[in-house]
Coordinates of C-alpha atoms in Angstrom, one line a residue:
M1 CA -13.6 46.8 -42.9
R2 CA -14.7 50.4 -42.4
K3 CA -13.9 51.1 -46.0
L4 CA -16.0 48.2 -47.2
V5 CA -19.0 49.4 -45.1
V6 CA -18.6 52.9 -46.6
L7 CA -18.5 51.4 -50.1
A8 CA -21.6 49.3 -49.4
L9 CA -23.4 52.5 -48.3
A10 CA -22.1 54.3 -51.4
G11 CA -23.4 51.5 -53.5
L12 CA -26.8 51.7 -51.8
V13 CA -27.1 55.4 -52.4
A14 CA -25.7 55.2 -56.0
Q15 CA -28.2 52.5 -56.9
L16 CA -31.1 54.3 -55.3
V17 CA -30.3 57.3 -57.6
D18 CA -29.5 55.1 -60.6
G19 CA -32.6 52.9 -60.3
S20 CA -34.9 56.0 -59.8
L21 CA -33.4 58.3 -62.4
G22 CA -31.7 55.8 -64.8
M23 CA -28.2 57.1 -64.1
G24 CA -25.7 57.8 -61.3
Y25 CA -24.4 54.4 -60.2
G26 CA -21.2 54.3 -62.2
V27 CA -20.2 58.0 -61.8
T28 CA -20.8 57.9 -58.0
S29 CA -19.1 54.6 -57.4
S30 CA -16.1 55.4 -59.7
T31 CA -15.5 58.8 -58.0
L32 CA -15.3 57.2 -54.6
L33 CA -13.0 54.4 -55.8
L34 CA -10.7 56.9 -57.5
A35 CA -10.7 59.0 -54.4
G36 CA -9.6 55.9 -52.5
G37 CA -6.5 55.6 -54.7
L38 CA -7.6 53.0 -57.3
A39 CA -6.3 53.4 -60.8
P40 CA -9.0 54.4 -63.4
A41 CA -9.1 50.9 -65.1
A42 CA -9.3 49.1 -61.7
A43 CA -12.0 51.4 -60.4
S44 CA -14.1 51.0 -63.6
A45 CA -13.6 47.3 -63.5
A46 CA -14.9 47.1 -59.9
V47 CA -17.9 49.2 -60.8
H48 CA -18.8 47.0 -63.8
F49 CA -18.5 43.7 -61.9
S50 CA -20.7 45.1 -59.1
E51 CA -23.2 46.3 -61.7
I52 CA -23.7 42.7 -62.9
G53 CA -25.4 42.0 -59.6
T54 CA -27.1 45.4 -59.0
S55 CA -28.4 45.7 -62.5
L56 CA -29.8 42.1 -62.4
V57 CA -31.8 42.9 -59.3
S58 CA -32.8 46.3 -60.7
G59 CA -34.0 44.7 -64.0
I60 CA -36.1 42.1 -62.2
S61 CA -37.6 44.8 -60.0
H62 CA -38.5 47.1 -62.9
H63 CA -40.0 44.2 -64.8
T64 CA -42.1 43.1 -61.9
L65 CA -43.5 46.6 -61.5
G66 CA -44.1 47.0 -65.3
N67 CA -41.4 49.6 -65.9
T68 CA -39.7 47.7 -68.8
D69 CA -40.2 47.8 -72.6
W70 CA -38.5 44.6 -73.7
R71 CA -38.3 45.6 -77.3
V72 CA -36.1 48.6 -76.3
V73 CA -34.1 46.4 -74.0
G74 CA -33.4 43.9 -76.8
I75 CA -32.2 46.5 -79.2
L76 CA -30.1 48.4 -76.7
A77 CA -28.4 45.3 -75.1
V78 CA -26.2 43.9 -77.9
P79 CA -24.7 47.2 -79.1
G80 CA -24.2 48.2 -75.5
F81 CA -22.4 44.9 -74.8
V82 CA -20.1 45.5 -77.8
G83 CA -19.4 49.1 -76.9
A84 CA -18.6 48.3 -73.3
F85 CA -16.3 45.4 -74.2
V86 CA -14.3 47.5 -76.7
G87 CA -14.2 50.4 -74.4
A88 CA -13.0 48.3 -71.5
T89 CA -10.1 46.8 -73.5
L90 CA -9.1 50.2 -74.7
L91 CA -9.3 52.0 -71.3
V92 CA -6.0 50.6 -69.9
G93 CA -4.0 52.6 -72.4
L94 CA -6.4 55.5 -73.1
D95 CA -6.3 59.0 -71.7
A96 CA -10.0 59.6 -71.1
D97 CA -9.4 63.2 -70.1
V98 CA -9.3 64.1 -73.8
A99 CA -12.9 63.1 -74.4
V100 CA -14.4 64.1 -71.0
P101 CA -15.0 67.8 -71.7
V102 CA -16.6 67.2 -75.1
V103 CA -18.9 64.5 -73.8
A104 CA -19.7 66.6 -70.7
G105 CA -20.7 69.6 -72.9
L106 CA -23.0 67.5 -75.0
L107 CA -24.6 65.9 -72.0
L108 CA -25.0 69.3 -70.3
A109 CA -27.0 70.6 -73.4
L110 CA -29.0 67.3 -73.4
G111 CA -29.9 67.6 -69.7
A112 CA -31.0 71.2 -70.2
Y113 CA -33.2 70.2 -73.1
V114 CA -34.7 67.3 -71.2
T115 CA -35.6 69.6 -68.3
W116 CA -37.1 72.2 -70.6
R117 CA -39.1 69.5 -72.4
F118 CA -40.9 68.3 -69.3
L119 CA -41.5 71.8 -67.9
A120 CA -42.5 73.6 -71.1
P121 CA -45.9 72.1 -71.7
G122 CA -47.2 73.6 -68.5
P123 CA -50.2 72.0 -66.7
R124 CA -51.2 69.8 -69.6
P125 CA -50.9 66.0 -70.0
L126 CA -47.6 64.9 -71.5
R127 CA -47.7 63.2 -74.9
F128 CA -45.3 60.5 -76.1
S129 CA -45.0 59.4 -79.7
A130 CA -44.2 56.0 -81.2
R131 CA -41.5 53.9 -79.6
P132 CA -37.9 54.6 -80.7
S133 CA -36.7 52.7 -83.8
A134 CA -33.7 50.4 -84.0
R135 CA -31.8 52.9 -86.1
F136 CA -32.1 55.3 -83.2
L137 CA -31.4 52.9 -80.3
A138 CA -28.5 50.8 -81.7
P139 CA -25.9 53.6 -82.3
M140 CA -26.9 55.2 -79.0
G141 CA -26.4 51.9 -77.2
L142 CA -22.9 51.4 -78.8
F143 CA -21.7 54.8 -77.9
A144 CA -23.2 54.7 -74.4
G145 CA -21.7 51.3 -73.7
A146 CA -18.2 52.5 -74.8
L147 CA -18.4 55.7 -72.8
D148 CA -19.6 53.8 -69.8
A149 CA -16.5 51.5 -69.8
I150 CA -14.0 54.2 -70.5
G151 CA -15.3 56.8 -68.0
G152 CA -16.7 54.5 -65.3
G153 CA -20.2 55.8 -66.0
G154 CA -22.1 57.0 -69.0
W155 CA -24.6 54.4 -69.9
G156 CA -27.3 56.1 -67.9
P157 CA -26.7 59.7 -68.8
V158 CA -26.4 59.0 -72.5
G159 CA -29.2 56.4 -72.7
T160 CA -31.7 57.9 -70.4
G161 CA -31.0 61.5 -71.4
T162 CA -31.2 60.8 -75.2
M163 CA -34.4 58.7 -74.9
L164 CA -36.1 61.2 -72.6
S165 CA -35.2 64.1 -75.0
S166 CA -36.7 62.2 -77.9
G167 CA -40.1 62.1 -76.3
R168 CA -40.8 58.6 -77.7
L169 CA -41.3 56.7 -74.4
E170 CA -42.7 57.7 -71.0
P171 CA -40.0 58.2 -68.4
R172 CA -40.6 55.2 -66.2
K173 CA -40.3 52.9 -69.3
V174 CA -37.1 54.7 -70.3
I175 CA -35.5 54.3 -66.9
G176 CA -36.7 50.7 -66.4
S177 CA -35.5 49.7 -69.9
V178 CA -32.1 51.4 -69.6
D179 CA -31.5 49.9 -66.2
T180 CA -32.5 46.4 -67.4
A181 CA -30.3 46.6 -70.5
E182 CA -27.4 47.7 -68.2
F183 CA -27.0 44.1 -67.0
V184 CA -25.8 43.0 -70.5
V185 CA -23.6 46.1 -70.7
A186 CA -22.0 45.4 -67.4
V187 CA -21.2 41.8 -68.5
G188 CA -19.6 43.2 -71.7
G189 CA -17.5 45.7 -69.8
S190 CA -16.5 43.1 -67.2
L191 CA -15.3 40.6 -69.8
G192 CA -13.3 43.4 -71.5
F193 CA -11.6 44.2 -68.2
L194 CA -10.8 40.6 -67.6
V195 CA -9.1 40.4 -71.0
A196 CA -7.2 43.7 -70.4
L197 CA -6.4 43.4 -66.7
G198 CA -6.8 39.8 -65.8
S199 CA -8.6 38.7 -62.6
Q200 CA -5.7 40.0 -60.4
G201 CA -6.5 43.6 -61.5
V202 CA -9.9 43.5 -59.8
N203 CA -10.5 44.2 -56.1
W204 CA -13.2 41.6 -55.4
A205 CA -13.9 42.9 -51.9
F206 CA -14.8 46.3 -53.3
V207 CA -17.0 44.6 -55.9
A208 CA -18.9 42.6 -53.2
A209 CA -19.4 45.7 -51.0
L210 CA -20.8 47.8 -53.9
M211 CA -23.0 44.9 -55.0
V212 CA -24.5 44.3 -51.6
G213 CA -25.4 47.9 -51.1
G214 CA -26.7 48.4 -54.7
G215 CA -28.8 45.2 -54.5
L216 CA -30.6 46.3 -51.4
A217 CA -31.5 49.6 -53.0
A218 CA -32.7 48.4 -56.4
P219 CA -36.3 47.3 -55.5
V220 CA -36.9 50.5 -53.6
A221 CA -35.7 52.6 -56.6
A222 CA -38.0 50.6 -59.0
L223 CA -41.0 51.4 -56.7
V224 CA -40.1 55.1 -56.9
V225 CA -40.1 54.9 -60.7
R226 CA -43.4 53.1 -60.8
Y227 CA -45.4 55.7 -58.8
L228 CA -43.6 59.1 -59.4
P229 CA -45.3 61.2 -62.0
A230 CA -43.6 61.3 -65.5
R231 CA -43.0 65.0 -65.4
V232 CA -41.3 64.9 -62.0
L233 CA -39.1 61.9 -63.1
G234 CA -38.1 63.7 -66.3
V235 CA -37.1 66.9 -64.5
C236 CA -35.2 65.0 -61.8
A237 CA -33.2 63.2 -64.5
G238 CA -32.6 66.3 -66.5
G239 CA -31.4 68.2 -63.5
L240 CA -29.0 65.5 -62.4
I241 CA -27.4 65.5 -65.9
V242 CA -27.0 69.2 -65.8
L243 CA -25.5 69.2 -62.2
T244 CA -23.0 66.4 -62.8
N245 CA -21.8 67.6 -66.2
L246 CA -21.6 71.3 -65.4
T247 CA -19.3 70.6 -62.4
T248 CA -17.3 68.2 -64.6
L249 CA -16.7 71.0 -67.1
A250 CA -15.8 73.5 -64.4
E251 CA -13.2 71.2 -63.0
H252 CA -11.7 70.6 -66.5
L253 CA -11.6 74.3 -67.1
G254 CA -9.4 74.7 -64.0
A255 CA -12.0 76.2 -61.6
S256 CA -10.9 76.0 -57.9
G257 CA -12.6 73.6 -55.5
V258 CA -14.4 76.5 -53.9
M259 CA -15.8 77.7 -57.2
V260 CA -16.9 74.2 -58.2
G261 CA -18.6 73.9 -54.8
L262 CA -20.4 77.2 -55.2
L263 CA -21.5 76.4 -58.7
A264 CA -22.8 73.0 -57.6
S265 CA -24.7 74.6 -54.8
L266 CA -26.3 77.1 -57.2
V267 CA -27.2 74.5 -59.8
F268 CA -28.6 72.2 -57.0
T269 CA -30.8 75.0 -55.7
V270 CA -32.2 75.7 -59.3
W271 CA -32.7 71.9 -59.7
V272 CA -34.8 71.8 -56.5
L273 CA -36.9 74.7 -57.8
W274 CA -37.4 72.9 -61.2
V275 CA -38.6 69.8 -59.3
A276 CA -40.9 71.9 -57.1
W277 CA -42.3 73.6 -60.3
A278 CA -42.9 70.1 -61.9
V279 CA -44.8 69.0 -58.7
K280 CA -46.9 72.2 -58.9
L281 CA -47.7 71.5 -62.5
E282 CA -48.8 68.0 -61.7
Q283 CA -51.0 69.3 -58.8
A284 CA -52.6 71.8 -61.2
L285 CA -53.2 69.0 -63.7
D286 CA -54.8 66.8 -61.1
G287 CA -57.0 69.6 -60.0
A288 CA -58.2 70.2 -63.5
R289 CA -59.0 66.5 -63.9
E290 CA -61.0 66.5 -60.7
R291 CA -63.0 69.5 -61.9
D292 CA -63.6 67.9 -65.2
V293 CA -65.2 64.7 -63.7
P294 CA -68.4 66.5 -62.4
R295 CA -68.7 68.2 -65.8
R296 CA -68.7 64.9 -67.7
D297 CA -71.1 63.4 -65.2
R298 CA -73.6 66.4 -65.7
S299 CA -73.2 66.0 -69.5
R300 CA -74.2 62.3 -69.3
A301 CA -77.1 63.1 -67.0
T302 CA -78.4 65.8 -69.4
A303 CA -78.0 63.4 -72.4

């Protein structure tokens, strides 16, 4: 019973991060399940089945608050479903450690670029170009879905990170759309695990605990996305990608637990500084807007 309560709390925290930043649920939940002794396939299966419920609540919450671009969701969902289904059926006999360092390296570079992209403009309004095309979204959805099933997490880091780096959609729409499409991806991955493992390979108590915790956190996370400034959201997401993938690379390169902990502490401190700088830039921008209002009023009066 105590383990189920801990898993419910883990699901709550994981969904709060995932729903706010567009990533983190699968990685956090899978790590806890693996630490508890579950096999990789069984852990990923439990996460994907729980995500059916949490992503449904999250998608409804994001839609209600206007965080969702349904064109993006529609294009992402089908390739994501296919990728997750194929990845789940392959996971049972696949050594994912071969691909992890390569993917972590790519995501690390992507996270650094995302962070730079939202800090580099300085105290100026952010600009977003036309919405991403189907040729951009479909391959990304296929790859992200497959990686999500194989690694127990990956849909958010790949989908959110890639779309944020492209600058084609504001962060709250990126996060809301990726989280909403994740429902279809979770269904695809779950069906794949049923084919590969059968229903006996799934720990349904773990699924329920994760689902309850995540479902409670989803509406709160959608509210955070709705009202947090785009620059701060982008830097938070980029920093999370850097933190998780840098520690993953360090572990695969054979760093000791102490070294990984020190590295994570250093990166977390820098991440906090990045976020603080983003908040300062937003405050400077708000101040410039407030000063500009009286100028426009005087111009109208003179005219």
